[in-house]
mmCIF file of N, CA and C in Angstrom:
data_model
loop_
_atom_site.group_PDB
_atom_site.id
_atom_site.type_symbol
_atom_site.label_atom_id
_atom_site.label_comp_id
_atom_site.label_asym_id
_atom_site.label_seq_id
_atom_site.Cartn_x
_atom_site.Cartn_y
_atom_site.Cartn_z
ATOM 1 N N UNK J 6 0.844 -1.187 0.000
ATOM 2 C CA UNK J 6 0.000 0.000 0.000
ATOM 3 C C UNK J 6 0.886 1.245 0.000
ATOM 4 N N UNK J 7 0.521 2.221 -0.797
ATOM 5 C CA UNK J 7 1.201 3.508 -0.842
ATOM 6 C C UNK J 7 0.282 4.517 -0.171
ATOM 7 N N UNK J 8 0.854 5.304 0.741
ATOM 8 C CA UNK J 8 0.081 6.312 1.462
ATOM 9 C C UNK J 8 0.543 7.697 1.048
ATOM 10 N N UNK J 9 -0.421 8.601 0.886
ATOM 11 C CA UNK J 9 -0.129 9.995 0.562
ATOM 12 C C UNK J 9 -1.196 10.864 1.205
ATOM 13 N N UNK J 10 -0.822 12.100 1.517
ATOM 14 C CA UNK J 10 -1.830 13.013 2.047
ATOM 15 C C UNK J 10 -2.706 13.497 0.895
ATOM 16 N N UNK J 11 -3.970 13.675 1.200
ATOM 17 C CA UNK J 11 -4.907 14.167 0.188
ATOM 18 C C UNK J 11 -4.456 15.541 -0.320
ATOM 19 N N UNK J 12 -3.944 16.371 0.584
ATOM 20 C CA UNK J 12 -3.483 17.704 0.182
ATOM 21 C C UNK J 12 -2.347 17.655 -0.826
ATOM 22 N N UNK J 13 -1.429 16.717 -0.664
ATOM 23 C CA UNK J 13 -0.320 16.576 -1.616
ATOM 24 C C UNK J 13 -0.853 16.204 -2.993
ATOM 25 N N UNK J 14 -1.713 15.212 -3.043
ATOM 26 C CA UNK J 14 -2.254 14.770 -4.330
ATOM 27 C C UNK J 14 -3.071 15.885 -4.973
ATOM 28 N N UNK J 15 -3.868 16.597 -4.193
ATOM 29 C CA UNK J 15 -4.650 17.712 -4.743
ATOM 30 C C UNK J 15 -3.740 18.802 -5.309
ATOM 31 N N UNK J 16 -2.628 19.093 -4.620
ATOM 32 C CA UNK J 16 -1.680 20.099 -5.112
ATOM 33 C C UNK J 16 -1.044 19.666 -6.428
ATOM 34 N N UNK J 17 -0.636 18.403 -6.507
ATOM 35 C CA UNK J 17 -0.034 17.890 -7.739
ATOM 36 C C UNK J 17 -1.033 17.935 -8.896
ATOM 37 N N UNK J 18 -2.280 17.575 -8.610
ATOM 38 C CA UNK J 18 -3.306 17.626 -9.644
ATOM 39 C C UNK J 18 -3.554 19.054 -10.119
ATOM 40 N N UNK J 19 -3.476 20.005 -9.218
ATOM 41 C CA UNK J 19 -3.638 21.421 -9.590
ATOM 42 C C UNK J 19 -2.515 21.845 -10.540
ATOM 43 N N UNK J 20 -1.269 21.440 -10.232
ATOM 44 C CA UNK J 20 -0.152 21.739 -11.134
ATOM 45 C C UNK J 20 -0.400 21.125 -12.510
ATOM 46 N N UNK J 21 -0.872 19.884 -12.535
ATOM 47 C CA UNK J 21 -1.123 19.202 -13.808
ATOM 48 C C UNK J 21 -2.208 19.929 -14.606
ATOM 49 N N UNK J 22 -3.295 20.309 -13.920
ATOM 50 C CA UNK J 22 -4.403 21.011 -14.569
ATOM 51 C C UNK J 22 -3.928 22.345 -15.150
ATOM 52 N N UNK J 23 -3.113 23.081 -14.373
ATOM 53 C CA UNK J 23 -2.637 24.389 -14.819
ATOM 54 C C UNK J 23 -1.605 24.274 -15.941
ATOM 55 N N UNK J 24 -0.892 23.157 -16.021
ATOM 56 C CA UNK J 24 0.135 22.959 -17.048
ATOM 57 C C UNK J 24 -0.422 22.374 -18.333
ATOM 58 N N UNK J 25 -1.593 21.752 -18.263
ATOM 59 C CA UNK J 25 -2.207 21.106 -19.422
ATOM 60 C C UNK J 25 -2.315 22.100 -20.573
ATOM 61 N N UNK J 26 -1.853 21.798 -21.767
ATOM 62 C CA UNK J 26 -1.560 20.487 -22.324
ATOM 63 C C UNK J 26 -0.102 20.030 -22.169
ATOM 64 N N UNK J 27 0.702 20.773 -21.443
ATOM 65 C CA UNK J 27 2.089 20.360 -21.226
ATOM 66 C C UNK J 27 2.163 19.439 -20.016
ATOM 67 N N UNK J 28 3.035 18.430 -20.068
ATOM 68 C CA UNK J 28 3.204 17.546 -18.910
ATOM 69 C C UNK J 28 3.976 18.240 -17.798
ATOM 70 N N UNK J 29 3.846 17.734 -16.595
ATOM 71 C CA UNK J 29 4.564 18.262 -15.448
ATOM 72 C C UNK J 29 5.193 17.087 -14.696
ATOM 73 N N UNK J 30 6.367 17.337 -14.116
ATOM 74 C CA UNK J 30 7.047 16.345 -13.284
ATOM 75 C C UNK J 30 7.395 17.003 -11.969
ATOM 76 N N UNK J 31 7.036 16.342 -10.851
ATOM 77 C CA UNK J 31 7.232 16.915 -9.518
ATOM 78 C C UNK J 31 7.875 15.862 -8.618
ATOM 79 N N UNK J 32 8.934 16.252 -7.912
ATOM 80 C CA UNK J 32 9.584 15.355 -6.953
ATOM 81 C C UNK J 32 8.759 15.304 -5.668
ATOM 82 N N UNK J 33 8.597 14.095 -5.114
ATOM 83 C CA UNK J 33 7.800 13.890 -3.903
ATOM 84 C C UNK J 33 8.643 13.252 -2.813
ATOM 85 N N UNK J 34 8.398 13.661 -1.567
ATOM 86 C CA UNK J 34 9.132 13.071 -0.448
ATOM 87 C C UNK J 34 8.163 12.579 0.622
ATOM 88 N N UNK J 35 8.684 11.745 1.499
ATOM 89 C CA UNK J 35 7.857 11.109 2.527
ATOM 90 C C UNK J 35 8.193 11.627 3.920
ATOM 91 N N UNK J 36 7.246 11.382 4.816
ATOM 92 C CA UNK J 36 7.394 11.649 6.241
ATOM 93 C C UNK J 36 6.958 10.376 6.961
ATOM 94 N N UNK J 37 7.677 9.946 7.995
ATOM 95 C CA UNK J 37 7.223 8.771 8.750
ATOM 96 C C UNK J 37 5.871 9.062 9.412
ATOM 97 N N UNK J 38 5.004 8.071 9.437
ATOM 98 C CA UNK J 38 3.655 8.241 10.000
ATOM 99 C C UNK J 38 3.679 8.745 11.433
ATOM 100 N N UNK J 39 4.732 8.396 12.194
ATOM 101 C CA UNK J 39 4.795 8.838 13.588
ATOM 102 C C UNK J 39 4.857 10.357 13.723
ATOM 103 N N UNK J 40 5.230 11.065 12.651
ATOM 104 C CA UNK J 40 5.304 12.523 12.684
ATOM 105 C C UNK J 40 4.022 13.195 12.208
ATOM 106 N N UNK J 41 3.008 12.392 11.879
ATOM 107 C CA UNK J 41 1.756 12.930 11.357
ATOM 108 C C UNK J 41 0.646 12.752 12.377
ATOM 109 N N UNK J 42 0.122 13.854 12.868
ATOM 110 C CA UNK J 42 -0.990 13.805 13.815
ATOM 111 C C UNK J 42 -2.216 13.189 13.165
ATOM 112 N N UNK J 43 -2.758 12.156 13.780
ATOM 113 C CA UNK J 43 -3.969 11.537 13.287
ATOM 114 C C UNK J 43 -3.764 10.399 12.310
ATOM 115 N N UNK J 44 -2.517 10.080 11.970
ATOM 116 C CA UNK J 44 -2.268 8.960 11.059
ATOM 117 C C UNK J 44 -2.317 7.659 11.858
ATOM 118 N N UNK J 45 -3.260 6.816 11.541
ATOM 119 C CA UNK J 45 -3.436 5.551 12.244
ATOM 120 C C UNK J 45 -2.687 4.449 11.495
ATOM 121 N N UNK J 46 -1.347 4.568 11.504
ATOM 122 C CA UNK J 46 -0.469 3.641 10.798
ATOM 123 C C UNK J 46 0.710 3.291 11.700
ATOM 124 N N UNK J 47 1.404 2.189 11.424
ATOM 125 C CA UNK J 47 2.628 1.910 12.177
ATOM 126 C C UNK J 47 3.591 3.100 12.064
ATOM 127 N N UNK J 48 4.323 3.425 13.126
ATOM 128 C CA UNK J 48 5.149 4.633 13.168
ATOM 129 C C UNK J 48 6.138 4.798 12.013
ATOM 130 N N UNK J 49 6.702 3.707 11.531
ATOM 131 C CA UNK J 49 7.738 3.809 10.499
ATOM 132 C C UNK J 49 7.177 3.863 9.075
ATOM 133 N N UNK J 50 5.859 3.792 8.926
ATOM 134 C CA UNK J 50 5.243 3.786 7.598
ATOM 135 C C UNK J 50 5.521 5.098 6.874
ATOM 136 N N UNK J 51 6.088 5.030 5.658
ATOM 137 C CA UNK J 51 6.320 6.263 4.898
ATOM 138 C C UNK J 51 5.018 6.776 4.279
ATOM 139 N N UNK J 52 4.800 8.071 4.417
ATOM 140 C CA UNK J 52 3.619 8.712 3.844
ATOM 141 C C UNK J 52 4.115 9.866 2.970
ATOM 142 N N UNK J 53 3.696 9.889 1.711
ATOM 143 C CA UNK J 53 4.076 10.997 0.832
ATOM 144 C C UNK J 53 3.346 12.249 1.298
ATOM 145 N N UNK J 54 4.130 13.281 1.635
ATOM 146 C CA UNK J 54 3.570 14.491 2.236
ATOM 147 C C UNK J 54 4.026 15.790 1.579
ATOM 148 N N UNK J 55 5.205 15.793 0.939
ATOM 149 C CA UNK J 55 5.790 17.036 0.446
ATOM 150 C C UNK J 55 6.195 16.924 -1.019
ATOM 151 N N UNK J 56 6.220 18.073 -1.674
ATOM 152 C CA UNK J 56 6.704 18.123 -3.050
ATOM 153 C C UNK J 56 7.721 19.245 -3.178
ATOM 154 N N UNK J 57 8.498 19.158 -4.212
ATOM 155 C CA UNK J 57 9.437 20.219 -4.559
ATOM 156 C C UNK J 57 8.922 20.849 -5.839
ATOM 157 N N UNK J 58 8.632 22.127 -5.769
ATOM 158 C CA UNK J 58 8.023 22.855 -6.876
ATOM 159 C C UNK J 58 8.779 22.583 -8.173
ATOM 160 N N UNK J 59 8.052 22.230 -9.228
ATOM 161 C CA UNK J 59 8.723 21.809 -10.461
ATOM 162 C C UNK J 59 9.568 22.874 -11.139
ATOM 163 N N UNK J 60 9.305 24.143 -10.903
ATOM 164 C CA UNK J 60 10.071 25.197 -11.570
ATOM 165 C C UNK J 60 11.168 25.787 -10.700
ATOM 166 N N UNK J 61 11.441 25.190 -9.534
ATOM 167 C CA UNK J 61 12.504 25.709 -8.680
ATOM 168 C C UNK J 61 13.829 25.666 -9.413
ATOM 169 N N UNK J 62 14.551 26.758 -9.369
ATOM 170 C CA UNK J 62 15.872 26.854 -9.990
ATOM 171 C C UNK J 62 15.815 26.539 -11.481
ATOM 172 N N UNK J 63 14.706 26.863 -12.128
ATOM 173 C CA UNK J 63 14.528 26.541 -13.544
ATOM 174 C C UNK J 63 15.615 27.076 -14.442
ATOM 175 N N UNK J 64 16.054 28.316 -14.229
ATOM 176 C CA UNK J 64 17.076 28.869 -15.114
ATOM 177 C C UNK J 64 18.405 28.154 -14.926
ATOM 178 N N UNK J 65 18.698 27.745 -13.689
ATOM 179 C CA UNK J 65 19.933 26.999 -13.448
ATOM 180 C C UNK J 65 19.830 25.629 -14.107
ATOM 181 N N UNK J 66 18.662 24.990 -13.996
ATOM 182 C CA UNK J 66 18.463 23.691 -14.640
ATOM 183 C C UNK J 66 18.663 23.807 -16.143
ATOM 184 N N UNK J 67 18.155 24.886 -16.733
ATOM 185 C CA UNK J 67 18.246 25.075 -18.173
ATOM 186 C C UNK J 67 19.700 25.188 -18.614
ATOM 187 N N UNK J 68 20.494 25.900 -17.849
ATOM 188 C CA UNK J 68 21.892 26.121 -18.215
ATOM 189 C C UNK J 68 22.755 24.904 -17.926
ATOM 190 N N UNK J 69 22.591 24.316 -16.751
ATOM 191 C CA UNK J 69 23.494 23.249 -16.330
ATOM 192 C C UNK J 69 22.909 21.842 -16.435
ATOM 193 N N UNK J 70 21.603 21.718 -16.600
ATOM 194 C CA UNK J 70 20.989 20.402 -16.686
ATOM 195 C C UNK J 70 20.959 19.651 -15.372
ATOM 196 N N UNK J 71 21.053 20.366 -14.253
ATOM 197 C CA UNK J 71 21.048 19.753 -12.926
ATOM 198 C C UNK J 71 19.860 20.314 -12.145
ATOM 199 N N UNK J 72 19.119 19.455 -11.465
ATOM 200 C CA UNK J 72 17.971 19.903 -10.688
ATOM 201 C C UNK J 72 18.447 20.484 -9.368
ATOM 202 N N UNK J 73 18.580 21.802 -9.318
ATOM 203 C CA UNK J 73 19.080 22.484 -8.126
ATOM 204 C C UNK J 73 17.978 22.727 -7.100
ATOM 205 N N UNK J 74 16.716 22.548 -7.483
ATOM 206 C CA UNK J 74 15.609 22.825 -6.567
ATOM 207 C C UNK J 74 15.266 21.670 -5.656
ATOM 208 N N UNK J 75 15.781 20.478 -5.940
ATOM 209 C CA UNK J 75 15.452 19.291 -5.158
ATOM 210 C C UNK J 75 16.687 18.762 -4.465
ATOM 211 N N UNK J 76 16.657 18.582 -3.143
ATOM 212 C CA UNK J 76 17.809 18.021 -2.448
ATOM 213 C C UNK J 76 18.162 16.637 -2.983
ATOM 214 N N UNK J 77 19.419 16.405 -3.236
ATOM 215 C CA UNK J 77 19.895 15.146 -3.794
ATOM 216 C C UNK J 77 19.536 13.978 -2.880
ATOM 217 N N UNK J 78 18.961 12.937 -3.469
ATOM 218 C CA UNK J 78 18.663 11.712 -2.738
ATOM 219 C C UNK J 78 17.578 11.824 -1.688
ATOM 220 N N UNK J 79 16.837 12.921 -1.664
ATOM 221 C CA UNK J 79 15.850 13.098 -0.607
ATOM 222 C C UNK J 79 14.416 12.925 -1.074
ATOM 223 N N UNK J 80 14.210 12.462 -2.285
ATOM 224 C CA UNK J 80 12.849 12.224 -2.738
ATOM 225 C C UNK J 80 12.689 10.748 -3.085
ATOM 226 N N UNK J 81 11.565 10.203 -2.672
ATOM 227 C CA UNK J 81 11.317 8.793 -2.879
ATOM 228 C C UNK J 81 10.319 8.550 -4.005
ATOM 229 N N UNK J 82 9.716 9.619 -4.491
ATOM 230 C CA UNK J 82 8.702 9.455 -5.523
ATOM 231 C C UNK J 82 8.704 10.587 -6.513
ATOM 232 N N UNK J 83 7.890 10.388 -7.529
ATOM 233 C CA UNK J 83 7.768 11.384 -8.588
ATOM 234 C C UNK J 83 6.309 11.399 -9.027
ATOM 235 N N UNK J 84 5.797 12.601 -9.275
ATOM 236 C CA UNK J 84 4.471 12.770 -9.854
ATOM 237 C C UNK J 84 4.679 13.200 -11.298
ATOM 238 N N UNK J 85 4.013 12.533 -12.227
ATOM 239 C CA UNK J 85 4.071 12.932 -13.630
ATOM 240 C C UNK J 85 2.654 13.018 -14.173
ATOM 241 N N UNK J 86 2.427 13.999 -15.015
ATOM 242 C CA UNK J 86 1.122 14.109 -15.654
ATOM 243 C C UNK J 86 1.245 13.646 -17.101
ATOM 244 N N UNK J 87 0.200 12.995 -17.555
ATOM 245 C CA UNK J 87 0.126 12.534 -18.939
ATOM 246 C C UNK J 87 -1.124 13.152 -19.563
ATOM 247 N N UNK J 88 -0.997 14.372 -20.104
ATOM 248 C CA UNK J 88 -2.161 15.042 -20.689
ATOM 249 C C UNK J 88 -2.832 14.250 -21.814
ATOM 250 N N UNK J 89 -2.106 13.303 -22.419
ATOM 251 C CA UNK J 89 -2.672 12.506 -23.511
ATOM 252 C C UNK J 89 -3.582 11.387 -23.017
ATOM 253 N N UNK J 90 -3.698 11.203 -21.690
ATOM 254 C CA UNK J 90 -4.618 10.232 -21.131
ATOM 255 C C UNK J 90 -4.055 8.855 -20.852
ATOM 256 N N UNK J 91 -2.745 8.645 -20.986
ATOM 257 C CA UNK J 91 -2.152 7.330 -20.721
ATOM 258 C C UNK J 91 -1.905 7.149 -19.230
ATOM 259 N N UNK J 92 -2.750 6.350 -18.576
ATOM 260 C CA UNK J 92 -2.594 6.102 -17.142
ATOM 261 C C UNK J 92 -1.685 4.887 -16.953
ATOM 262 N N UNK J 93 -0.430 5.091 -17.268
ATOM 263 C CA UNK J 93 0.598 4.054 -17.153
ATOM 264 C C UNK J 93 1.957 4.739 -17.115
ATOM 265 N N UNK J 94 2.960 3.994 -16.698
ATOM 266 C CA UNK J 94 4.328 4.515 -16.703
ATOM 267 C C UNK J 94 4.869 4.367 -18.113
ATOM 268 N N UNK J 95 5.520 5.415 -18.590
ATOM 269 C CA UNK J 95 6.138 5.368 -19.912
ATOM 270 C C UNK J 95 7.649 5.331 -19.752
ATOM 271 N N UNK J 96 8.309 4.842 -20.752
ATOM 272 C CA UNK J 96 9.759 4.707 -20.693
ATOM 273 C C UNK J 96 10.444 6.059 -20.494
ATOM 274 N N UNK J 97 9.863 7.121 -20.984
ATOM 275 C CA UNK J 97 10.498 8.443 -20.859
ATOM 276 C C UNK J 97 10.168 9.159 -19.547
ATOM 277 N N UNK J 98 9.322 8.538 -18.701
ATOM 278 C CA UNK J 98 9.046 9.127 -17.389
ATOM 279 C C UNK J 98 10.306 9.057 -16.533
ATOM 280 N N UNK J 99 10.453 10.040 -15.653
ATOM 281 C CA UNK J 99 11.603 10.114 -14.751
ATOM 282 C C UNK J 99 11.347 9.173 -13.578
ATOM 283 N N UNK J 100 12.046 8.046 -13.534
ATOM 284 C CA UNK J 100 11.767 6.995 -12.563
ATOM 285 C C UNK J 100 12.314 7.298 -11.173
ATOM 286 N N UNK J 101 11.550 6.909 -10.197
ATOM 287 C CA UNK J 101 11.906 6.910 -8.781
ATOM 288 C C UNK J 101 11.387 5.595 -8.217
ATOM 289 N N UNK J 102 11.445 5.443 -6.899
ATOM 290 C CA UNK J 102 10.917 4.221 -6.293
ATOM 291 C C UNK J 102 9.450 4.023 -6.662
ATOM 292 N N UNK J 103 8.690 5.124 -6.580
ATOM 293 C CA UNK J 103 7.271 5.094 -6.922
ATOM 294 C C UNK J 103 6.957 6.277 -7.818
ATOM 295 N N UNK J 104 6.087 6.035 -8.803
ATOM 296 C CA UNK J 104 5.717 7.078 -9.748
ATOM 297 C C UNK J 104 4.204 7.261 -9.689
ATOM 298 N N UNK J 105 3.781 8.468 -9.319
ATOM 299 C CA UNK J 105 2.370 8.827 -9.333
ATOM 300 C C UNK J 105 2.083 9.358 -10.740
ATOM 301 N N UNK J 106 1.108 8.779 -11.420
ATOM 302 C CA UNK J 106 0.748 9.204 -12.771
ATOM 303 C C UNK J 106 -0.683 9.718 -12.735
ATOM 304 N N UNK J 107 -0.904 10.872 -13.358
ATOM 305 C CA UNK J 107 -2.249 11.443 -13.420
ATOM 306 C C UNK J 107 -2.599 11.787 -14.863
ATOM 307 N N UNK J 108 -3.885 11.670 -15.154
ATOM 308 C CA UNK J 108 -4.413 11.995 -16.480
ATOM 309 C C UNK J 108 -5.656 12.871 -16.312
ATOM 310 N N UNK J 109 -6.081 13.544 -17.395
ATOM 311 C CA UNK J 109 -7.327 14.306 -17.312
ATOM 312 C C UNK J 109 -8.473 13.377 -16.921
ATOM 313 N N UNK J 110 -9.407 13.824 -16.141
ATOM 314 C CA UNK J 110 -9.782 15.194 -15.827
ATOM 315 C C UNK J 110 -9.095 15.765 -14.585
ATOM 316 N N UNK J 111 -7.971 15.205 -14.183
ATOM 317 C CA UNK J 111 -7.174 15.722 -13.068
ATOM 318 C C UNK J 111 -7.932 15.681 -11.749
ATOM 319 N N UNK J 112 -8.520 14.538 -11.436
ATOM 320 C CA UNK J 112 -9.179 14.355 -10.143
ATOM 321 C C UNK J 112 -8.577 13.129 -9.460
ATOM 322 N N UNK J 113 -8.981 12.872 -8.234
ATOM 323 C CA UNK J 113 -8.396 11.773 -7.454
ATOM 324 C C UNK J 113 -8.563 10.415 -8.133
ATOM 325 N N UNK J 114 -9.627 10.245 -8.893
ATOM 326 C CA UNK J 114 -9.857 8.973 -9.579
ATOM 327 C C UNK J 114 -8.939 8.798 -10.790
ATOM 328 N N UNK J 115 -8.285 9.867 -11.212
ATOM 329 C CA UNK J 115 -7.419 9.791 -12.395
ATOM 330 C C UNK J 115 -5.938 9.749 -12.017
ATOM 331 N N UNK J 116 -5.643 9.292 -10.794
ATOM 332 C CA UNK J 116 -4.268 9.151 -10.314
ATOM 333 C C UNK J 116 -4.019 7.683 -9.989
ATOM 334 N N UNK J 117 -2.861 7.197 -10.400
ATOM 335 C CA UNK J 117 -2.455 5.830 -10.067
ATOM 336 C C UNK J 117 -0.983 5.859 -9.683
ATOM 337 N N UNK J 118 -0.560 4.878 -8.896
ATOM 338 C CA UNK J 118 0.836 4.783 -8.462
ATOM 339 C C UNK J 118 1.419 3.491 -9.024
ATOM 340 N N UNK J 119 2.653 3.612 -9.529
ATOM 341 C CA UNK J 119 3.342 2.475 -10.122
ATOM 342 C C UNK J 119 4.731 2.349 -9.512
ATOM 343 N N UNK J 120 5.226 1.108 -9.451
ATOM 344 C CA UNK J 120 6.607 0.912 -9.016
ATOM 345 C C UNK J 120 7.519 1.007 -10.236
ATOM 346 N N UNK J 121 8.820 0.847 -10.026
ATOM 347 C CA UNK J 121 9.777 0.970 -11.135
ATOM 348 C C UNK J 121 9.519 -0.020 -12.258
ATOM 349 N N UNK J 122 8.941 -1.159 -11.927
ATOM 350 C CA UNK J 122 8.646 -2.174 -12.926
ATOM 351 C C UNK J 122 7.366 -1.919 -13.696
ATOM 352 N N UNK J 123 6.663 -0.827 -13.368
ATOM 353 C CA UNK J 123 5.424 -0.502 -14.051
ATOM 354 C C UNK J 123 4.196 -1.176 -13.480
ATOM 355 N N UNK J 124 4.352 -1.854 -12.334
ATOM 356 C CA UNK J 124 3.217 -2.515 -11.692
ATOM 357 C C UNK J 124 2.433 -1.509 -10.854
ATOM 358 N N UNK J 125 1.128 -1.493 -11.045
ATOM 359 C CA UNK J 125 0.268 -0.578 -10.290
ATOM 360 C C UNK J 125 0.234 -0.988 -8.820
ATOM 361 N N UNK J 126 0.309 0.005 -7.948
ATOM 362 C CA UNK J 126 0.303 -0.196 -6.501
ATOM 363 C C UNK J 126 -0.961 0.438 -5.923
ATOM 364 N N UNK J 127 -1.521 -0.160 -4.866
ATOM 365 C CA UNK J 127 -2.702 0.450 -4.246
ATOM 366 C C UNK J 127 -2.327 1.765 -3.556
ATOM 367 N N UNK J 128 -3.199 2.750 -3.668
ATOM 368 C CA UNK J 128 -2.977 4.075 -3.085
ATOM 369 C C UNK J 128 -4.091 4.386 -2.108
ATOM 370 N N UNK J 129 -3.685 4.860 -0.915
ATOM 371 C CA UNK J 129 -4.660 5.330 0.064
ATOM 372 C C UNK J 129 -4.328 6.775 0.413
ATOM 373 N N UNK J 130 -5.329 7.641 0.275
ATOM 374 C CA UNK J 130 -5.148 9.049 0.613
ATOM 375 C C UNK J 130 -5.565 9.269 2.056
ATOM 376 N N UNK J 131 -4.720 9.996 2.790
ATOM 377 C CA UNK J 131 -4.965 10.264 4.205
ATOM 378 C C UNK J 131 -5.346 11.727 4.397
ATOM 379 N N UNK J 132 -6.316 11.959 5.236
ATOM 380 C CA UNK J 132 -6.731 13.318 5.563
ATOM 381 C C UNK J 132 -5.981 13.792 6.805
ATOM 382 N N UNK J 133 -4.655 13.920 6.654
ATOM 383 C CA UNK J 133 -3.800 14.418 7.735
ATOM 384 C C UNK J 133 -2.925 15.525 7.150
ATOM 385 N N UNK J 134 -2.429 16.376 8.042
ATOM 386 C CA UNK J 134 -1.547 17.460 7.634
ATOM 387 C C UNK J 134 -0.100 17.087 7.897
ATOM 388 N N UNK J 135 0.786 17.409 6.961
ATOM 389 C CA UNK J 135 2.206 17.151 7.221
ATOM 390 C C UNK J 135 2.727 18.106 8.284
ATOM 391 N N UNK J 136 3.818 17.724 8.943
ATOM 392 C CA UNK J 136 4.395 18.645 9.941
ATOM 393 C C UNK J 136 4.920 19.902 9.250
ATOM 394 N N UNK J 137 4.837 21.017 9.961
ATOM 395 C CA UNK J 137 5.387 22.258 9.410
ATOM 396 C C UNK J 137 6.905 22.166 9.440
ATOM 397 N N UNK J 138 7.509 22.726 8.399
ATOM 398 C CA UNK J 138 8.963 22.731 8.320
ATOM 399 C C UNK J 138 9.450 24.158 8.316
ATOM 400 N N UNK J 139 10.528 24.377 9.020
ATOM 401 C CA UNK J 139 11.106 25.710 9.098
ATOM 402 C C UNK J 139 12.567 25.641 8.670
ATOM 403 N N UNK J 140 13.023 26.607 7.882
ATOM 404 C CA UNK J 140 14.425 26.603 7.477
ATOM 405 C C UNK J 140 15.334 26.745 8.698
ATOM 406 N N UNK J 141 16.444 26.060 8.663
ATOM 407 C CA UNK J 141 17.385 26.133 9.786
ATOM 408 C C UNK J 141 18.375 27.263 9.598
#
C-alpha cells in the first residue's frame, strides 16, 4: 500500500491542470507516519507528504541540466502528468521508487501509483496534515 496526504495529491493535480496540455514532473518526499498527527499507521510507515516545486531553480536547470531545486537523494517518488490520457508509466518518465501518474480530468480517480517495474500499486489518501517545516 502507498500512502499519501490528500493535500499533496490535490496540489499535484492542480499543477497538472494548470500545465495542461504540457506535462509536469514533480519530486515527492515522505514523512514517517509517527510525525503525522492523526495517522493511524505503524510509526515507520512512509507517507508521501511534500513536493518540490517543479520550476525551482529553472534557469539553473536550463543552463546546467542539474535539478538544483530538489535536495539530492531526498525524494522517494515522482508525480508525472500525462495530458494525452495514458494512465501508465512510460519509458520516458523520470523513474523513482514510486511514480504517481495522473491523467485528465485531473481528479483523485485519475491518479495511479506504479513501481519501477510498471506494476500498479494500491494508493490510500490520508486526511492528515504534514508537519510544518522551518528553514534552519
